[in-house]
Amino acid sequence: MTRKFGILAATALAVALAGCSFSIGGPSQEDIEESIVENYESEGYENISVRLEPSDDGSYTGEVEFTIPDTGTVRNLACTAEPGEGTEVSWECLPRIEDLEQVIVTAYSERGAAQVSAELTENGEQAYAGHVDYTDPNSGQAFRHNCTFNLAGDASDWQCSP
């Protein structure tokens, strides 16, 4: 039996998974955190908190957490901020690989698959590849589908197929 799962239908989830990136002047940690909060507020998210830690090379890593108001779902994204030339700094917040894997596991489980597990690795900028393993509960037969997950552009999409 061939199964193919693809583009995420939930717009709010797609927007939340797509992540964001910006460049701002003045590379202080406070400026970066404020820029991240302002960005997610402008997208309509609530209860936004940012936690960044400085690195020895002048960059920052951390996370942003926010609530999607329509569903009450809390999202955590991993953030990095790399100082650019001069006073510019660029930041980017993307879903954690575990969150992307969970999207696939949830979709397969909702369609009746049992013992579902997914594994993804980075496969380029905002692109991931891997597989999902699951068991057909009726036959007990195990399957593995190859998966891709792309976050580039305005919406995220994923696909798994044998």
Short mmCIF file of N, CA and C in Angstrom, two decimals:
data_model
loop_
_atom_site.label_atom_id
_atom_site.label_comp_id
_atom_site.label_asym_id
_atom_site.label_seq_id
_atom_site.Cartn_x
_atom_site.Cartn_y
_atom_site.Cartn_z
N MET A 1 0.85 -1.17 0.00
CA MET A 1 0.00 0.00 0.00
C MET A 1 0.90 1.23 0.00
N THR A 2 0.65 2.16 -0.86
CA THR A 2 1.45 3.37 -0.94
C THR A 2 0.71 4.50 -0.26
N ARG A 3 1.41 5.21 0.60
CA ARG A 3 0.82 6.34 1.28
C ARG A 3 1.71 7.55 1.03
N LYS A 4 1.11 8.66 0.82
CA LYS A 4 1.87 9.87 0.60
C LYS A 4 1.21 11.00 1.38
N PHE A 5 1.97 11.62 2.24
CA PHE A 5 1.47 12.72 3.06
C PHE A 5 2.24 13.96 2.69
N GLY A 6 1.60 15.11 2.67
CA GLY A 6 2.30 16.28 2.17
C GLY A 6 2.02 17.55 2.90
N ILE A 7 1.64 18.56 2.17
CA ILE A 7 1.60 19.94 2.62
C ILE A 7 0.73 20.10 3.86
N LEU A 8 1.24 20.84 4.82
CA LEU A 8 0.49 21.10 6.05
C LEU A 8 -0.71 21.96 5.76
N ALA A 9 -1.85 21.58 6.29
CA ALA A 9 -3.07 22.32 6.02
C ALA A 9 -3.29 23.45 7.02
N ALA A 10 -2.80 23.30 8.20
CA ALA A 10 -3.07 24.30 9.23
C ALA A 10 -2.22 25.54 9.00
N THR A 11 -2.86 26.62 8.61
CA THR A 11 -2.15 27.85 8.30
C THR A 11 -1.36 28.37 9.49
N ALA A 12 -1.97 28.36 10.66
CA ALA A 12 -1.27 28.87 11.84
C ALA A 12 -0.02 28.05 12.11
N LEU A 13 -0.11 26.75 11.96
CA LEU A 13 1.05 25.90 12.17
C LEU A 13 2.10 26.18 11.13
N ALA A 14 1.70 26.36 9.89
CA ALA A 14 2.67 26.64 8.82
C ALA A 14 3.39 27.95 9.08
N VAL A 15 2.66 28.96 9.51
CA VAL A 15 3.28 30.25 9.80
C VAL A 15 4.24 30.10 10.98
N ALA A 16 3.80 29.39 12.00
CA ALA A 16 4.65 29.21 13.18
C ALA A 16 5.89 28.40 12.85
N LEU A 17 5.77 27.43 11.97
CA LEU A 17 6.92 26.61 11.62
C LEU A 17 7.85 27.29 10.64
N ALA A 18 7.33 28.24 9.90
CA ALA A 18 8.16 28.88 8.88
C ALA A 18 9.30 29.67 9.49
N GLY A 19 9.16 30.15 10.73
CA GLY A 19 10.22 30.92 11.35
C GLY A 19 10.36 32.28 10.70
N CYS A 20 11.32 33.07 11.16
CA CYS A 20 11.52 34.41 10.64
C CYS A 20 12.98 34.77 10.73
N SER A 21 13.38 35.79 9.98
CA SER A 21 14.71 36.34 10.12
C SER A 21 14.66 37.83 9.83
N PHE A 22 15.52 38.58 10.49
CA PHE A 22 15.56 40.02 10.35
C PHE A 22 16.99 40.50 10.52
N SER A 23 17.27 41.70 10.05
CA SER A 23 18.51 42.38 10.34
C SER A 23 18.17 43.69 11.04
N ILE A 24 18.90 44.00 12.08
CA ILE A 24 18.66 45.24 12.82
C ILE A 24 19.98 45.91 13.08
N GLY A 25 19.95 47.22 13.37
CA GLY A 25 21.17 47.93 13.75
C GLY A 25 21.39 47.81 15.24
N GLY A 26 22.63 47.98 15.67
CA GLY A 26 22.94 47.92 17.10
C GLY A 26 22.87 46.52 17.64
N PRO A 27 23.95 45.77 17.58
CA PRO A 27 23.89 44.35 17.91
C PRO A 27 23.91 44.00 19.39
N SER A 28 23.23 44.79 20.24
CA SER A 28 23.19 44.40 21.65
C SER A 28 22.19 43.27 21.83
N GLN A 29 22.39 42.51 22.87
CA GLN A 29 21.48 41.40 23.17
C GLN A 29 20.07 41.92 23.38
N GLU A 30 19.93 43.03 24.07
CA GLU A 30 18.61 43.61 24.32
C GLU A 30 17.92 44.01 23.02
N ASP A 31 18.67 44.62 22.09
CA ASP A 31 18.10 45.00 20.79
C ASP A 31 17.62 43.78 20.02
N ILE A 32 18.41 42.73 20.04
CA ILE A 32 18.04 41.52 19.30
C ILE A 32 16.78 40.92 19.90
N GLU A 33 16.74 40.77 21.21
CA GLU A 33 15.58 40.20 21.87
C GLU A 33 14.34 41.05 21.62
N GLU A 34 14.48 42.36 21.69
CA GLU A 34 13.35 43.26 21.44
C GLU A 34 12.85 43.12 20.00
N SER A 35 13.76 43.00 19.05
CA SER A 35 13.38 42.83 17.65
C SER A 35 12.60 41.54 17.44
N ILE A 36 13.03 40.48 18.10
CA ILE A 36 12.33 39.19 17.98
C ILE A 36 10.93 39.30 18.56
N VAL A 37 10.80 39.89 19.74
CA VAL A 37 9.49 40.05 20.37
C VAL A 37 8.58 40.89 19.47
N GLU A 38 9.08 42.02 18.97
CA GLU A 38 8.27 42.89 18.11
C GLU A 38 7.81 42.16 16.86
N ASN A 39 8.68 41.35 16.28
CA ASN A 39 8.31 40.60 15.08
C ASN A 39 7.15 39.65 15.36
N TYR A 40 7.25 38.86 16.42
CA TYR A 40 6.20 37.89 16.71
C TYR A 40 4.91 38.57 17.20
N GLU A 41 5.03 39.71 17.88
CA GLU A 41 3.83 40.47 18.23
C GLU A 41 3.12 40.96 16.98
N SER A 42 3.88 41.44 15.99
CA SER A 42 3.27 41.94 14.75
C SER A 42 2.59 40.83 13.97
N GLU A 43 2.97 39.58 14.20
CA GLU A 43 2.33 38.44 13.54
C GLU A 43 1.12 37.94 14.33
N GLY A 44 0.83 38.58 15.48
CA GLY A 44 -0.36 38.24 16.24
C GLY A 44 -0.16 37.22 17.35
N TYR A 45 1.06 36.82 17.61
CA TYR A 45 1.30 35.84 18.67
C TYR A 45 1.30 36.53 20.02
N GLU A 46 1.07 35.75 21.07
CA GLU A 46 0.95 36.29 22.43
C GLU A 46 1.95 35.60 23.35
N ASN A 47 2.10 36.18 24.56
CA ASN A 47 2.96 35.60 25.61
C ASN A 47 4.35 35.28 25.08
N ILE A 48 4.98 36.24 24.45
CA ILE A 48 6.27 36.03 23.78
C ILE A 48 7.40 36.25 24.77
N SER A 49 8.30 35.28 24.84
CA SER A 49 9.50 35.45 25.66
C SER A 49 10.70 34.97 24.86
N VAL A 50 11.79 35.68 25.04
CA VAL A 50 13.03 35.36 24.32
C VAL A 50 14.14 35.17 25.34
N ARG A 51 14.91 34.12 25.15
CA ARG A 51 16.07 33.86 26.00
C ARG A 51 17.27 33.61 25.10
N LEU A 52 18.21 34.54 25.09
CA LEU A 52 19.42 34.40 24.29
C LEU A 52 20.63 34.38 25.22
N GLU A 53 21.65 33.65 24.81
CA GLU A 53 22.91 33.59 25.54
C GLU A 53 24.03 34.00 24.58
N PRO A 54 24.93 34.89 25.03
CA PRO A 54 26.03 35.30 24.16
C PRO A 54 27.09 34.19 24.04
N SER A 55 27.74 34.16 22.89
CA SER A 55 28.85 33.25 22.65
C SER A 55 30.15 34.06 22.60
N ASP A 56 31.27 33.39 22.71
CA ASP A 56 32.57 34.06 22.68
C ASP A 56 32.81 34.81 21.38
N ASP A 57 32.23 34.33 20.29
CA ASP A 57 32.47 34.96 18.98
C ASP A 57 31.55 36.15 18.70
N GLY A 58 30.74 36.55 19.69
CA GLY A 58 29.85 37.70 19.52
C GLY A 58 28.46 37.33 19.02
N SER A 59 28.21 36.06 18.75
CA SER A 59 26.88 35.63 18.31
C SER A 59 26.04 35.29 19.54
N TYR A 60 24.77 34.98 19.30
CA TYR A 60 23.86 34.61 20.38
C TYR A 60 23.08 33.37 19.93
N THR A 61 22.75 32.54 20.90
CA THR A 61 21.86 31.40 20.63
C THR A 61 20.83 31.35 21.76
N GLY A 62 19.67 30.81 21.44
CA GLY A 62 18.65 30.69 22.46
C GLY A 62 17.33 30.27 21.85
N GLU A 63 16.24 30.78 22.41
CA GLU A 63 14.93 30.38 21.91
C GLU A 63 13.91 31.48 22.13
N VAL A 64 12.86 31.40 21.35
CA VAL A 64 11.69 32.25 21.54
C VAL A 64 10.52 31.31 21.80
N GLU A 65 9.67 31.69 22.73
CA GLU A 65 8.46 30.93 23.04
C GLU A 65 7.29 31.87 22.88
N PHE A 66 6.21 31.39 22.25
CA PHE A 66 5.02 32.22 22.07
C PHE A 66 3.80 31.33 22.00
N THR A 67 2.64 31.97 22.15
CA THR A 67 1.36 31.27 22.10
C THR A 67 0.62 31.67 20.84
N ILE A 68 0.04 30.69 20.15
CA ILE A 68 -0.82 30.94 19.00
C ILE A 68 -2.21 31.19 19.57
N PRO A 69 -2.74 32.42 19.44
CA PRO A 69 -3.98 32.78 20.14
C PRO A 69 -5.19 31.92 19.76
N ASP A 70 -5.35 31.54 18.51
CA ASP A 70 -6.53 30.78 18.08
C ASP A 70 -6.63 29.41 18.74
N THR A 71 -5.49 28.79 18.97
CA THR A 71 -5.49 27.43 19.49
C THR A 71 -4.96 27.31 20.90
N GLY A 72 -4.25 28.34 21.37
CA GLY A 72 -3.61 28.27 22.68
C GLY A 72 -2.35 27.44 22.66
N THR A 73 -1.93 27.01 21.48
CA THR A 73 -0.74 26.18 21.34
C THR A 73 0.51 27.01 21.63
N VAL A 74 1.41 26.46 22.43
CA VAL A 74 2.68 27.12 22.74
C VAL A 74 3.74 26.56 21.81
N ARG A 75 4.50 27.45 21.17
CA ARG A 75 5.57 27.06 20.25
C ARG A 75 6.90 27.55 20.78
N ASN A 76 7.92 26.74 20.59
CA ASN A 76 9.30 27.10 20.91
C ASN A 76 10.11 27.00 19.63
N LEU A 77 10.86 28.04 19.33
CA LEU A 77 11.73 28.05 18.17
C LEU A 77 13.15 28.30 18.63
N ALA A 78 14.11 27.66 17.99
CA ALA A 78 15.52 27.88 18.28
C ALA A 78 15.98 29.11 17.50
N CYS A 79 16.69 30.01 18.17
CA CYS A 79 17.12 31.26 17.55
C CYS A 79 18.64 31.37 17.54
N THR A 80 19.14 31.97 16.48
CA THR A 80 20.55 32.32 16.40
C THR A 80 20.64 33.75 15.90
N ALA A 81 21.63 34.47 16.40
CA ALA A 81 21.89 35.83 15.95
C ALA A 81 23.39 35.95 15.67
N GLU A 82 23.70 36.27 14.44
CA GLU A 82 25.09 36.40 14.01
C GLU A 82 25.38 37.86 13.72
N PRO A 83 26.34 38.46 14.42
CA PRO A 83 26.67 39.84 14.12
C PRO A 83 27.17 39.97 12.68
N GLY A 84 26.67 40.94 11.98
CA GLY A 84 27.12 41.21 10.63
C GLY A 84 28.24 42.22 10.65
N GLU A 85 28.52 42.79 9.51
CA GLU A 85 29.56 43.81 9.43
C GLU A 85 29.04 45.12 9.98
N GLY A 86 29.90 45.87 10.63
CA GLY A 86 29.51 47.16 11.18
C GLY A 86 28.56 46.99 12.35
N THR A 87 27.44 47.70 12.29
CA THR A 87 26.47 47.66 13.39
C THR A 87 25.29 46.76 13.10
N GLU A 88 25.33 46.01 12.02
CA GLU A 88 24.23 45.12 11.63
C GLU A 88 24.34 43.78 12.34
N VAL A 89 23.21 43.20 12.65
CA VAL A 89 23.15 41.85 13.18
C VAL A 89 21.94 41.16 12.54
N SER A 90 22.07 39.90 12.21
CA SER A 90 20.97 39.14 11.64
C SER A 90 20.55 38.06 12.62
N TRP A 91 19.24 37.87 12.76
CA TRP A 91 18.76 36.78 13.60
C TRP A 91 17.79 35.91 12.82
N GLU A 92 17.69 34.69 13.27
CA GLU A 92 16.80 33.72 12.62
C GLU A 92 16.27 32.78 13.70
N CYS A 93 14.98 32.51 13.65
CA CYS A 93 14.35 31.58 14.59
C CYS A 93 13.62 30.51 13.77
N LEU A 94 13.96 29.27 14.03
CA LEU A 94 13.38 28.14 13.31
C LEU A 94 12.93 27.06 14.29
N PRO A 95 12.01 26.23 13.86
CA PRO A 95 11.59 25.11 14.72
C PRO A 95 12.75 24.17 14.99
N ARG A 96 12.69 23.54 16.11
CA ARG A 96 13.68 22.50 16.44
C ARG A 96 13.35 21.26 15.61
N ILE A 97 14.36 20.50 15.32
CA ILE A 97 14.17 19.28 14.53
C ILE A 97 13.15 18.37 15.22
N GLU A 98 13.18 18.30 16.53
CA GLU A 98 12.23 17.45 17.27
C GLU A 98 10.79 17.87 17.00
N ASP A 99 10.56 19.18 16.86
CA ASP A 99 9.21 19.66 16.58
C ASP A 99 8.75 19.27 15.19
N LEU A 100 9.67 19.32 14.23
CA LEU A 100 9.33 18.91 12.86
C LEU A 100 9.03 17.41 12.82
N GLU A 101 9.85 16.63 13.52
CA GLU A 101 9.61 15.19 13.60
C GLU A 101 8.24 14.91 14.22
N GLN A 102 7.87 15.69 15.24
CA GLN A 102 6.59 15.49 15.90
C GLN A 102 5.42 15.79 14.97
N VAL A 103 5.56 16.76 14.07
CA VAL A 103 4.51 17.05 13.09
C VAL A 103 4.23 15.80 12.25
N ILE A 104 5.29 15.15 11.80
CA ILE A 104 5.15 13.93 10.98
C ILE A 104 4.54 12.80 11.79
N VAL A 105 5.04 12.59 13.00
CA VAL A 105 4.52 11.51 13.86
C VAL A 105 3.03 11.73 14.13
N THR A 106 2.65 12.94 14.44
CA THR A 106 1.24 13.24 14.71
C THR A 106 0.37 12.97 13.49
N ALA A 107 0.83 13.39 12.32
CA ALA A 107 0.05 13.19 11.09
C ALA A 107 -0.14 11.70 10.80
N TYR A 108 0.90 10.91 10.93
CA TYR A 108 0.79 9.47 10.69
C TYR A 108 -0.11 8.82 11.74
N SER A 109 0.04 9.20 13.00
CA SER A 109 -0.77 8.62 14.07
C SER A 109 -2.24 8.94 13.88
N GLU A 110 -2.54 10.17 13.45
CA GLU A 110 -3.94 10.57 13.21
C GLU A 110 -4.56 9.78 12.07
N ARG A 111 -3.74 9.24 11.19
CA ARG A 111 -4.24 8.45 10.07
C ARG A 111 -4.26 6.95 10.37
N GLY A 112 -4.01 6.60 11.65
CA GLY A 112 -4.16 5.21 12.07
C GLY A 112 -2.89 4.41 12.17
N ALA A 113 -1.74 4.97 11.84
CA ALA A 113 -0.49 4.23 11.95
C ALA A 113 -0.15 4.01 13.42
N ALA A 114 0.54 2.93 13.71
CA ALA A 114 0.94 2.61 15.08
C ALA A 114 2.46 2.62 15.17
N GLN A 115 2.96 2.73 16.39
CA GLN A 115 4.40 2.69 16.65
C GLN A 115 5.17 3.61 15.70
N VAL A 116 4.76 4.86 15.64
CA VAL A 116 5.32 5.82 14.69
C VAL A 116 6.52 6.53 15.30
N SER A 117 7.59 6.61 14.54
CA SER A 117 8.76 7.40 14.93
C SER A 117 9.35 8.04 13.68
N ALA A 118 9.87 9.25 13.84
CA ALA A 118 10.45 9.97 12.71
C ALA A 118 11.84 10.45 13.08
N GLU A 119 12.70 10.53 12.09
CA GLU A 119 14.05 11.04 12.30
C GLU A 119 14.43 11.92 11.11
N LEU A 120 14.80 13.17 11.41
CA LEU A 120 15.21 14.12 10.39
C LEU A 120 16.60 14.64 10.70
N THR A 121 17.32 15.03 9.66
CA THR A 121 18.60 15.73 9.80
C THR A 121 18.59 16.91 8.85
N GLU A 122 19.42 17.91 9.14
CA GLU A 122 19.50 19.07 8.26
C GLU A 122 20.02 18.64 6.90
N ASN A 123 19.41 19.22 5.86
CA ASN A 123 19.77 18.87 4.49
C ASN A 123 19.86 20.16 3.67
N GLY A 124 20.52 21.17 4.21
CA GLY A 124 20.61 22.46 3.55
C GLY A 124 19.94 23.51 4.39
N GLU A 125 19.94 24.73 3.90
CA GLU A 125 19.36 25.84 4.64
C GLU A 125 17.84 25.69 4.69
N GLN A 126 17.31 25.54 5.89
CA GLN A 126 15.88 25.39 6.15
C GLN A 126 15.28 24.18 5.43
N ALA A 127 16.08 23.17 5.20
CA ALA A 127 15.61 21.93 4.57
C ALA A 127 16.09 20.74 5.41
N TYR A 128 15.24 19.75 5.52
CA TYR A 128 15.53 18.58 6.33
C TYR A 128 15.14 17.33 5.56
N ALA A 129 15.84 16.25 5.81
CA ALA A 129 15.52 14.96 5.18
C ALA A 129 15.65 13.87 6.23
N GLY A 130 14.92 12.79 6.01
CA GLY A 130 14.98 11.68 6.94
C GLY A 130 13.94 10.63 6.60
N HIS A 131 13.37 10.02 7.63
CA HIS A 131 12.39 8.96 7.40
C HIS A 131 11.41 8.88 8.56
N VAL A 132 10.31 8.20 8.30
CA VAL A 132 9.34 7.87 9.32
C VAL A 132 9.15 6.35 9.28
N ASP A 133 9.17 5.73 10.45
CA ASP A 133 8.90 4.30 10.58
C ASP A 133 7.57 4.14 11.28
N TYR A 134 6.76 3.19 10.81
CA TYR A 134 5.47 2.95 11.44
C TYR A 134 5.02 1.53 11.14
N THR A 135 4.00 1.11 11.88
CA THR A 135 3.42 -0.21 11.71
C THR A 135 1.97 -0.07 11.32
N ASP A 136 1.54 -0.86 10.34
CA ASP A 136 0.13 -0.92 9.98
C ASP A 136 -0.55 -1.76 11.05
N PRO A 137 -1.49 -1.17 11.82
CA PRO A 137 -2.09 -1.92 12.92
C PRO A 137 -2.94 -3.11 12.46
N ASN A 138 -3.43 -3.09 11.23
CA ASN A 138 -4.25 -4.20 10.74
C ASN A 138 -3.41 -5.41 10.37
N SER A 139 -2.28 -5.18 9.72
CA SER A 139 -1.46 -6.29 9.25
C SER A 139 -0.25 -6.56 10.14
N GLY A 140 0.13 -5.58 10.93
CA GLY A 140 1.32 -5.72 11.76
C GLY A 140 2.61 -5.50 10.97
N GLN A 141 2.48 -5.18 9.70
CA GLN A 141 3.65 -4.98 8.85
C GLN A 141 4.28 -3.62 9.11
N ALA A 142 5.62 -3.59 9.17
CA ALA A 142 6.36 -2.35 9.40
C ALA A 142 6.71 -1.70 8.07
N PHE A 143 6.67 -0.38 8.06
CA PHE A 143 6.99 0.39 6.86
C PHE A 143 7.97 1.51 7.20
N ARG A 144 8.72 1.93 6.19
CA ARG A 144 9.57 3.11 6.30
C ARG A 144 9.33 3.97 5.07
N HIS A 145 9.04 5.24 5.31
CA HIS A 145 8.89 6.21 4.23
C HIS A 145 10.00 7.25 4.36
N ASN A 146 10.56 7.65 3.23
CA ASN A 146 11.54 8.74 3.21
C ASN A 146 10.79 10.06 3.27
N CYS A 147 11.35 11.03 3.99
CA CYS A 147 10.67 12.30 4.21
C CYS A 147 11.57 13.49 3.89
N THR A 148 10.94 14.57 3.47
CA THR A 148 11.60 15.86 3.35
C THR A 148 10.72 16.89 4.05
N PHE A 149 11.36 17.89 4.61
CA PHE A 149 10.66 18.98 5.29
C PHE A 149 11.35 20.26 4.88
N ASN A 150 10.61 21.18 4.27
CA ASN A 150 11.18 22.41 3.76
C ASN A 150 10.52 23.59 4.46
N LEU A 151 11.32 24.46 5.06
CA LEU A 151 10.80 25.63 5.76
C LEU A 151 10.98 26.92 4.98
N ALA A 152 11.65 26.88 3.85
CA ALA A 152 11.93 28.09 3.08
C ALA A 152 10.64 28.66 2.49
N GLY A 153 10.61 29.96 2.31
CA GLY A 153 9.44 30.60 1.72
C GLY A 153 8.42 30.98 2.76
N ASP A 154 7.21 31.26 2.30
CA ASP A 154 6.16 31.73 3.18
C ASP A 154 5.46 30.62 3.95
N ALA A 155 5.57 29.39 3.50
CA ALA A 155 4.89 28.28 4.18
C ALA A 155 5.83 27.08 4.25
N SER A 156 5.63 26.29 5.25
CA SER A 156 6.42 25.07 5.37
C SER A 156 5.66 23.93 4.68
N ASP A 157 6.40 22.99 4.15
CA ASP A 157 5.76 21.81 3.60
C ASP A 157 6.63 20.60 3.85
N TRP A 158 5.98 19.48 3.93
CA TRP A 158 6.70 18.23 4.13
C TRP A 158 6.04 17.14 3.31
N GLN A 159 6.83 16.11 3.05
CA GLN A 159 6.33 14.99 2.25
C GLN A 159 7.06 13.74 2.68
N CYS A 160 6.33 12.66 2.80
CA CYS A 160 6.90 11.35 3.07
C CYS A 160 6.30 10.35 2.10
N SER A 161 7.15 9.53 1.52
CA SER A 161 6.67 8.51 0.59
C SER A 161 7.64 7.33 0.60
N PRO A 162 7.15 6.17 0.19
CA PRO A 162 8.01 4.96 0.20
C PRO A 162 9.21 5.11 -0.71
#
